[in-house]
CSV table of C-alpha atoms in Angstrom, one decimal:
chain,number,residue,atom,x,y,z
Y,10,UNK,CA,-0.8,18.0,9.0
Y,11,UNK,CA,1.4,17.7,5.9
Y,12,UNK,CA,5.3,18.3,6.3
Y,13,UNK,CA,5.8,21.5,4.7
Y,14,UNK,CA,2.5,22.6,7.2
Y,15,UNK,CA,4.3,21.5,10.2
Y,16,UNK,CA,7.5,22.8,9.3
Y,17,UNK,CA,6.0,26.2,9.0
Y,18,UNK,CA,3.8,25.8,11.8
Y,19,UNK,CA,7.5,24.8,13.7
Y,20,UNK,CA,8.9,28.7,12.9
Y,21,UNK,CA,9.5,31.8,15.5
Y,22,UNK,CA,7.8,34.8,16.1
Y,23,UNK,CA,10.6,37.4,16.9
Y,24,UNK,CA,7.8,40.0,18.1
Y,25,UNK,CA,9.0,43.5,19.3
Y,26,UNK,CA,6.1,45.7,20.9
Y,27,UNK,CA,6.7,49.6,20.1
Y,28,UNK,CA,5.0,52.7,21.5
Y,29,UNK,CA,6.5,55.8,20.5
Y,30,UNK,CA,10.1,53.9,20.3
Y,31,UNK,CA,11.1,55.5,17.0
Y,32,UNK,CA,14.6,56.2,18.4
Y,33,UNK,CA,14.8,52.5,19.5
Y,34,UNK,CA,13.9,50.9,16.3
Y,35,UNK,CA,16.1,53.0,14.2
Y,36,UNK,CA,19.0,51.9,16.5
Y,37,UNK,CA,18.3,48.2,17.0
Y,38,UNK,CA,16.1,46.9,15.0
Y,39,UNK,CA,18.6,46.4,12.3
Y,40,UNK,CA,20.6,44.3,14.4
Y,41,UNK,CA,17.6,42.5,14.8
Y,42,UNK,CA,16.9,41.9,11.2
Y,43,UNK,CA,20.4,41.3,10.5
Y,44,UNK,CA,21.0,38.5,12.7
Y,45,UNK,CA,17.6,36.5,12.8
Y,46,UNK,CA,18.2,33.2,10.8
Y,47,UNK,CA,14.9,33.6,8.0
Y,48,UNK,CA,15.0,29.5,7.9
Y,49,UNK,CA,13.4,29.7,11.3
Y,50,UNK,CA,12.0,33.1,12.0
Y,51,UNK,CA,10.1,36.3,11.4
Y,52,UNK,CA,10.4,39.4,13.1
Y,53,UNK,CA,7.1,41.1,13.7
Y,54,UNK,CA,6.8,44.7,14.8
Y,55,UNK,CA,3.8,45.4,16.7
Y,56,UNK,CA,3.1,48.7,16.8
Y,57,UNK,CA,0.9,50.0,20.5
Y,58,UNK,CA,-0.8,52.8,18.8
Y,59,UNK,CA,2.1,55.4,18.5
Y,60,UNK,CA,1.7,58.9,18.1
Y,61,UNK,CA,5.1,59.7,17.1
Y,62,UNK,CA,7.1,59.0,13.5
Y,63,UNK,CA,7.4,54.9,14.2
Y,64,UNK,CA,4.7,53.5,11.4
Y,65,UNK,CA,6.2,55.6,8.6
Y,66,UNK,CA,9.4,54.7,9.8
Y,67,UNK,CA,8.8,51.2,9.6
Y,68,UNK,CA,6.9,50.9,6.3
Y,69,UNK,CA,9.6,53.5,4.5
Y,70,UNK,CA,12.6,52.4,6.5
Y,71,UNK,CA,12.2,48.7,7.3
Y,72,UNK,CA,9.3,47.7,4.2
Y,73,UNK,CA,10.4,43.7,4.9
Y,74,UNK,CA,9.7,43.5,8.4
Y,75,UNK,CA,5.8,42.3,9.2
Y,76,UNK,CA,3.8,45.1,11.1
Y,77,UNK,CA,0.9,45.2,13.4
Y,78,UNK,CA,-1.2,47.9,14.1
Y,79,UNK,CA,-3.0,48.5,17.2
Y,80,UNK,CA,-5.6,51.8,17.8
Y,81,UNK,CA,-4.6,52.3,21.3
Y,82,UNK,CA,-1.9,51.6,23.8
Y,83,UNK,CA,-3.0,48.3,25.3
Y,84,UNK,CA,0.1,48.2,27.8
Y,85,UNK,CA,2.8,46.1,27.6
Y,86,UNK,CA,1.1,42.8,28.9
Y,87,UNK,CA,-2.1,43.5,26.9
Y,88,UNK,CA,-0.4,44.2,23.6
Y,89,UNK,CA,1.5,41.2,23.7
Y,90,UNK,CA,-1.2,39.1,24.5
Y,91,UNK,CA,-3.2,40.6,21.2
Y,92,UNK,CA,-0.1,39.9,19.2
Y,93,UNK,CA,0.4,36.4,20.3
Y,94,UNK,CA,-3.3,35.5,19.8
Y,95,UNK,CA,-3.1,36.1,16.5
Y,96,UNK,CA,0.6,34.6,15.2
Y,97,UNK,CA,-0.4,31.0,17.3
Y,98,UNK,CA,-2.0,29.1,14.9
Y,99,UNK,CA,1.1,30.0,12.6
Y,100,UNK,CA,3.5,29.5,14.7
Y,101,UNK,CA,5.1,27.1,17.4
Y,102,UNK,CA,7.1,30.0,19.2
Y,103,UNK,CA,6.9,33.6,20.1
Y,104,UNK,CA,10.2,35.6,21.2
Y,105,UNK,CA,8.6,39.0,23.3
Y,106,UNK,CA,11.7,41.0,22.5
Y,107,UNK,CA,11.9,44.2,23.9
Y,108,UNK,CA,12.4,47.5,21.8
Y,109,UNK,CA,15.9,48.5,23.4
Y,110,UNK,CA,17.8,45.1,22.7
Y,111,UNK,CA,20.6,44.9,20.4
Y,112,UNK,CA,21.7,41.6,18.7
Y,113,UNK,CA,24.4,39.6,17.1
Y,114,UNK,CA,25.4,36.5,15.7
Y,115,UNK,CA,23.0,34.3,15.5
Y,116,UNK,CA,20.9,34.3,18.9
Y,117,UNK,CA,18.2,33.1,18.1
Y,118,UNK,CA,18.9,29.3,17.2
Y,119,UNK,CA,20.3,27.7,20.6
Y,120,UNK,CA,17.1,28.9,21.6
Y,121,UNK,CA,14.8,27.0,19.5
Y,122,UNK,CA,17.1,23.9,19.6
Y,123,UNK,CA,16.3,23.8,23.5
Y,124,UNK,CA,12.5,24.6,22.8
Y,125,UNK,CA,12.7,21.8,20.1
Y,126,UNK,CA,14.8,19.2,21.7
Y,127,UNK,CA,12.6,19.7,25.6
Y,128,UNK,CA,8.9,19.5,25.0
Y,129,UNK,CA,8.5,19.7,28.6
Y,130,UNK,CA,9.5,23.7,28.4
Y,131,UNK,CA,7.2,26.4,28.1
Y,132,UNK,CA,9.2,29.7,28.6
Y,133,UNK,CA,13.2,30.5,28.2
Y,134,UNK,CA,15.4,33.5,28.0
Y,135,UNK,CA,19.1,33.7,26.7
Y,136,UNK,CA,22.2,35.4,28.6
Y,137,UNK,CA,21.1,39.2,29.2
Y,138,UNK,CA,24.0,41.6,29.0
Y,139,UNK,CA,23.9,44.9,29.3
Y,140,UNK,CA,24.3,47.0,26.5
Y,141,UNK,CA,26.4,50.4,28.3
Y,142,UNK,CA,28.3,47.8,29.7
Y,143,UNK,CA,29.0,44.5,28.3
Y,144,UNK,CA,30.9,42.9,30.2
Y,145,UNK,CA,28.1,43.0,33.5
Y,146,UNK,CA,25.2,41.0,33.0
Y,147,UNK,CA,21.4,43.1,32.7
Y,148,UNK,CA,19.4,44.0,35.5
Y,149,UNK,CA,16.0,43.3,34.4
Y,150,UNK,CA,16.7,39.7,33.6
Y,151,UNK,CA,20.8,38.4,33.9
Y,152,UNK,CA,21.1,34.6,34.0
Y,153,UNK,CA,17.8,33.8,34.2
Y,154,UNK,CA,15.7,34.8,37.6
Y,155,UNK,CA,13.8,33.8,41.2
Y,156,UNK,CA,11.6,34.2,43.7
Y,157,UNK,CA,12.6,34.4,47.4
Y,158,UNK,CA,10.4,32.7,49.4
Y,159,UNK,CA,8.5,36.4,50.3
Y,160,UNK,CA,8.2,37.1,46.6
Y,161,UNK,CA,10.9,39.1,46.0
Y,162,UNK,CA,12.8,38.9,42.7
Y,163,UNK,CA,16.2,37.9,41.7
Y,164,UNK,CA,18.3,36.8,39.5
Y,165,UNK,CA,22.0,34.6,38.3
Y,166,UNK,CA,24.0,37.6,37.9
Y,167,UNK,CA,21.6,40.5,39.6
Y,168,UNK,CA,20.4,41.0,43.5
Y,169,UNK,CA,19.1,43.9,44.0
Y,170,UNK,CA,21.2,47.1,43.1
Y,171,UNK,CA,24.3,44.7,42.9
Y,172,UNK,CA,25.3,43.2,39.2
Y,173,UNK,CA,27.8,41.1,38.7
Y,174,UNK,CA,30.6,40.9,35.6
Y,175,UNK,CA,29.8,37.9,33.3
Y,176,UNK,CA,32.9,35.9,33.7
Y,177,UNK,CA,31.1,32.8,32.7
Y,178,UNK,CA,30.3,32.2,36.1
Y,179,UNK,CA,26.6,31.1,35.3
Y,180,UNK,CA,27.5,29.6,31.8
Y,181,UNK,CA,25.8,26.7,32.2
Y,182,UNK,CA,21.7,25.8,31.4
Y,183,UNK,CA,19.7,25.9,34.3
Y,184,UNK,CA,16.5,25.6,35.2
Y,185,UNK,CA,14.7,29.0,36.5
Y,186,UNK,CA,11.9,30.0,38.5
Y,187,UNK,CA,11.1,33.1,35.9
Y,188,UNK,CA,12.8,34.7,32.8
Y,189,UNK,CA,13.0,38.3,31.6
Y,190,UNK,CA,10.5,40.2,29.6
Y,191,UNK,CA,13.2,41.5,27.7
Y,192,UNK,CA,13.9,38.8,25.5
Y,193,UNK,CA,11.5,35.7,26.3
Y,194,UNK,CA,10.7,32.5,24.7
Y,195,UNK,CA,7.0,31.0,25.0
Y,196,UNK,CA,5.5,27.9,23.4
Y,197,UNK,CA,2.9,30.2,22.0
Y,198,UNK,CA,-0.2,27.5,22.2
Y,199,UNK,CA,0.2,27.0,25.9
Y,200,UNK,CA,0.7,31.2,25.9
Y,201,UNK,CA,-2.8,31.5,24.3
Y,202,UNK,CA,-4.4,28.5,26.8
Y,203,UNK,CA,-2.8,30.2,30.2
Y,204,UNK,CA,-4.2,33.5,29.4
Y,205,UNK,CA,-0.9,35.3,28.5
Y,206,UNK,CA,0.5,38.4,30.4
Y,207,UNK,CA,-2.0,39.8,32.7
Y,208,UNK,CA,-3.4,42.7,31.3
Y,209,UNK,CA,-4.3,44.4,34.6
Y,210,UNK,CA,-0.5,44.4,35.3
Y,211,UNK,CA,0.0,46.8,32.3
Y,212,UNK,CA,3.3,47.2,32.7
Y,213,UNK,CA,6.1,45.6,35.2
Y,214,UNK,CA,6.5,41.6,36.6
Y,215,UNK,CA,4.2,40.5,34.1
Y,216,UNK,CA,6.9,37.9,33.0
Y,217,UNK,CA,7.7,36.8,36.4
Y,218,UNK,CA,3.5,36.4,37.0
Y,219,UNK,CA,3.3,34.5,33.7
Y,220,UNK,CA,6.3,32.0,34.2
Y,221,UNK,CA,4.8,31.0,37.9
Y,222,UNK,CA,1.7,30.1,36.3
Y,223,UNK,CA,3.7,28.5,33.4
Y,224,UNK,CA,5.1,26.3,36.6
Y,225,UNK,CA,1.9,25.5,38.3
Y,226,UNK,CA,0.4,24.1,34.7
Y,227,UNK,CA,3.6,21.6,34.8
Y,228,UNK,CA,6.2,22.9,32.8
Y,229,UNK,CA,9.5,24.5,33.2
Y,230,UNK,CA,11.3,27.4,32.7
Y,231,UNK,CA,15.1,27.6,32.0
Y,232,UNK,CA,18.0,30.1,31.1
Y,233,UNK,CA,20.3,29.3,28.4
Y,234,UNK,CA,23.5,31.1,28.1
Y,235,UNK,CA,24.7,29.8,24.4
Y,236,UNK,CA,22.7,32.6,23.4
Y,237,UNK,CA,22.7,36.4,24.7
Y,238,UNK,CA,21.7,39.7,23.7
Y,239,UNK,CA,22.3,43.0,24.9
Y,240,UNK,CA,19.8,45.3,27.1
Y,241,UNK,CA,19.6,48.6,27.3
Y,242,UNK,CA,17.0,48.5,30.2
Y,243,UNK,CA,15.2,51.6,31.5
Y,244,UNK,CA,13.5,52.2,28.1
Y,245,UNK,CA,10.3,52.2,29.5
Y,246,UNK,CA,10.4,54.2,33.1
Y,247,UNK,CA,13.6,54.7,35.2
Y,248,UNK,CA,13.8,52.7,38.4
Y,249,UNK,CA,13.5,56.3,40.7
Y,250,UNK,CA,10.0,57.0,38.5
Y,251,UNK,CA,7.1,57.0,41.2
Y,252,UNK,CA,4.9,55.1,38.6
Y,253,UNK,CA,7.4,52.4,38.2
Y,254,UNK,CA,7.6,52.1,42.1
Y,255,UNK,CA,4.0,51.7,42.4
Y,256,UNK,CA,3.5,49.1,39.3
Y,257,UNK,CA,6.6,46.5,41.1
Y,258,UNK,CA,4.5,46.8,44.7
Y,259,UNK,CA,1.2,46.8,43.6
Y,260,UNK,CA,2.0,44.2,40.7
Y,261,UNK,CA,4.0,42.2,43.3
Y,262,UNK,CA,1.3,41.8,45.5
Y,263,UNK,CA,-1.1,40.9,42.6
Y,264,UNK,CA,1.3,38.1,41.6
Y,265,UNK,CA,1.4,36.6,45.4
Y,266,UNK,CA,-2.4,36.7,45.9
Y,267,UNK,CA,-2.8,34.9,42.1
Y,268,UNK,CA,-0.3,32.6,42.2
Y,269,UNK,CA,0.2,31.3,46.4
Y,270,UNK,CA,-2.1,28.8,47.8
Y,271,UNK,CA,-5.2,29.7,50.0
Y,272,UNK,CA,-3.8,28.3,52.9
Y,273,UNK,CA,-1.2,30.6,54.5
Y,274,UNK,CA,-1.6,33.2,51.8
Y,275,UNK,CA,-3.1,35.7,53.8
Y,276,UNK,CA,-0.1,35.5,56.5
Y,277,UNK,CA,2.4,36.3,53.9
Y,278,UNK,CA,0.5,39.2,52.5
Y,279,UNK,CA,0.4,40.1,55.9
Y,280,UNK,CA,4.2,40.0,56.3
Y,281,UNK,CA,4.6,41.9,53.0
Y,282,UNK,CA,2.6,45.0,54.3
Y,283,UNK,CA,4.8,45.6,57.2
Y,284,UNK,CA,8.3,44.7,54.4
Y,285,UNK,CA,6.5,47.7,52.3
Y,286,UNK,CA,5.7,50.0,55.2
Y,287,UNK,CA,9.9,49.6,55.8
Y,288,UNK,CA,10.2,51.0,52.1
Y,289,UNK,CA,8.0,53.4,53.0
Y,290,UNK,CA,9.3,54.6,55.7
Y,291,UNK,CA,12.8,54.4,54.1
Y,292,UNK,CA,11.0,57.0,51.6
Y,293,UNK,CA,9.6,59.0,53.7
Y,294,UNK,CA,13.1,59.3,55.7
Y,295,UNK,CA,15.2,60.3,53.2
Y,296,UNK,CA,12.2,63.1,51.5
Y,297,UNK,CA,11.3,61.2,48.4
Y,298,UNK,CA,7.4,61.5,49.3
Y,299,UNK,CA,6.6,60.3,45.8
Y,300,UNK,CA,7.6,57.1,45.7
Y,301,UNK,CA,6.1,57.0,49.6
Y,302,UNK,CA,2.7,58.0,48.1
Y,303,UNK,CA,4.0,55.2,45.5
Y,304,UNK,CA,3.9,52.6,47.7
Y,305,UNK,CA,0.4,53.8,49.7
Y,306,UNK,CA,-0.8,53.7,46.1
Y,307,UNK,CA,-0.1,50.2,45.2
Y,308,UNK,CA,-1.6,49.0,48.6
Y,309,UNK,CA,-4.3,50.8,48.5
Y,310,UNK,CA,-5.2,49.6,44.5
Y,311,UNK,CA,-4.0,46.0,45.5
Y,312,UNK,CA,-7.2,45.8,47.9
Y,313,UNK,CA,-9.5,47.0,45.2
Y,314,UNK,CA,-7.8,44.4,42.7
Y,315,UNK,CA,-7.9,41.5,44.2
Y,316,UNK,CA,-10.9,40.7,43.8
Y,317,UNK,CA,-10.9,39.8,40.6
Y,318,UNK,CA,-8.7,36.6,40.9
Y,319,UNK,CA,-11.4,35.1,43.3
Y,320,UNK,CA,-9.9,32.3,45.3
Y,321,UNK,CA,-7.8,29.9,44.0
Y,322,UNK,CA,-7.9,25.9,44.8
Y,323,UNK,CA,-5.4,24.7,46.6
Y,324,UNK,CA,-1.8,24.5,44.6
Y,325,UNK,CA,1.5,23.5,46.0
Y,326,UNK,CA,3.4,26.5,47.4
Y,327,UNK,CA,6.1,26.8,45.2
Y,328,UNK,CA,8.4,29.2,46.8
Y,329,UNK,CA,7.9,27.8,50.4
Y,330,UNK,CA,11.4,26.6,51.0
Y,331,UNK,CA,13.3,29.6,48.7
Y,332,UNK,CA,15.7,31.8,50.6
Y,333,UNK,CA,15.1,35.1,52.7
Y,334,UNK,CA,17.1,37.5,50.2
Y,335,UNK,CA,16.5,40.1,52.3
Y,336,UNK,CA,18.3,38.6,55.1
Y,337,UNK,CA,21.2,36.8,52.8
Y,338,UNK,CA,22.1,40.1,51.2
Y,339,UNK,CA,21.7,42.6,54.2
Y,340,UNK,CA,22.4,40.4,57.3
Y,341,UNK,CA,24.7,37.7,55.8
Y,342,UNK,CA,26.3,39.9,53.2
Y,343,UNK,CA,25.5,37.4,50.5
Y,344,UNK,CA,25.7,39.7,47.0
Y,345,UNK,CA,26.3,36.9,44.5
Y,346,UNK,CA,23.8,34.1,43.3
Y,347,UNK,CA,26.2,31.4,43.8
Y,348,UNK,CA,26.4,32.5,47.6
Y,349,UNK,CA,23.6,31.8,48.6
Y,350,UNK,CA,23.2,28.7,50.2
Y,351,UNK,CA,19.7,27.6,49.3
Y,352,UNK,CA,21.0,27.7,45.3
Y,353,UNK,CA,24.4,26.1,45.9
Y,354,UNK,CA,25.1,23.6,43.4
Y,355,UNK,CA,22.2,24.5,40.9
């Protein structure tokens, strides 16, 4: 491969996946295009076969920007994973950047550095900060996130419901167990060989499916605050929506069936029902039958699922020896990252 072949091959795909998000590209796209260094990157709309206004926005309002057009709403995981197929061969790295994040500066080049400088990485996010509020880190992704050792998420900045202020607290590069959707870095050719998002996820812990398998294949994930954007979050579906309820528990379940060894797998799963049927119930008790019949749902489809992951061989457990968050939030009163034992000096 000749220099300048390599050197192009070396560039970014900044790829933002829209469906019907003409309001969102006509407020942050242009901070996109603005502050994405051209020596290193493109940004590539893909567009999820809208219905509204978005493609004659894009080619009247934005003509420079690269667009893709799909048919058909292949979901978030799906279109992503036709997008990617067909930039790897051009380039090194992909940036999934959702629709509803604003940049600045340059955020893009601490990044690719890392990427650059550690080989041995396949996935990385930047600082997520909310967009209402900056000075709080993002729900969907903070300081990069975690599995608990039931397969319950978390992040540096984010348990559950509480988020903390960014007071450079989490300011340093860390390895992660997962990082957001929102803004994440792949090595694009080992995207392509691990099968990408999983398309039967559609929507919801895609990311968090992908970087454990990005983990069991050998190679790391990390969070790296030099560089942050800001989030609106929500964009999608609103954490009360019923379907969003049912795509985190059925999607949850998916992810520990794929991704856990054989051995013992079925005792955790086990365990998880009867943590569900206390959300459920929780539901139930305060009225909100929806997101009850939510939760039914997701069990319910999770048994018809399954079986198309087969069985897996036997893989180290890799969240074994993680905390109980449920028990270090609610029983120990443990709201912050850096308070929980298990993570103390990471």
């Amino acid at each position: 491969m000749s220099a300048s072949a390599k050197a192009g091959r070396d560039r970014v795909a900044v790829v933002i996946l829209n469906w019907n998000g003409v309001r969102f590209l006509r407020e942050y796209l242009p901070s996109v295009v603005k502050h994405t260094p051209r020596e290193i990157a493109d940004v590539i709309v893909a567009d999820n076969g809208s219905t509204d206004e978005s493609l004659e926005v894009l080619r009247e309002e934005f003509p420079d920007v690269r667009r893709m057009e799909f048919d058909v709403n292949h979901g978030f995981a799906e279109g992503y994973n036709i997008a990617i197929r067909e930039l790897a061969d051009s380039y090194k790295y992909a940036v999934l950047l959702n629709s509803d994040v604003k940049v600045d500066d340059d955020w893009l080049t601490e990044l690719y550095r890392f990427m650059q400088a550690h080989p041995e990485v396949g996935a990385l996010q930047p600082k997520l900060l909310s967009l209402t509020n900056p000075s709080e880190f993002e729900y969907a992704g903070a300081m990069g996130g975690f599995l608990d050792r039931n397969g319950y998420p978390y992040c540096r900045g984010r348990i559950f419901d509480t988020v903390e202020a960014d007071t450079g607290q989490y300011d340093t590069p860390m390895e992660v167990e997962w990082a957001s959707g929102a803004a994440l870095m792949v090595d694009t050719r080992l995207y392509v060989e691990l099968g990408g998002l999983d398309k039967e996820f559609f929507a919801h812990m895609e990311e968090i499916d992908l970087c454990w398998r990005i983990r069991l294949a050998g190679r790391q994930v990390w969070a790296i605050p030099t560089a942050h954007v800001y989030h609106l979050g929500g964009g999608s579906l609103p954490a009360s929506n019923p379907k969003k309820t049912y795509l985190n528990f059925r999607n949850n379940l998916l992810m520990l069936y794929k991704n856990l060894p054989r051995k013992g797998r079925g005792a955790k799963l086990f365990y998880r029902r009867l943590l569900d049927t206390l959300a459920w119930a929780k539901f139930v008790a305060t009225a909100n039958f929806k997101n009850a019949s939510a939760i039914v749902g997701a069990h319910r489809d999770f048994a018809k699922m399954r079986s198309l992951y087969g069985n897996p061989d036997a893989r180290e457990n890799l969240i074994a020896w993680n905390p109980n968050i449920l028990i270090e939030y609610f029983a120990k009163s443990r709201k912050r990252f850096s308070e929980i034992r298990n993570h103390a000096g990471k």
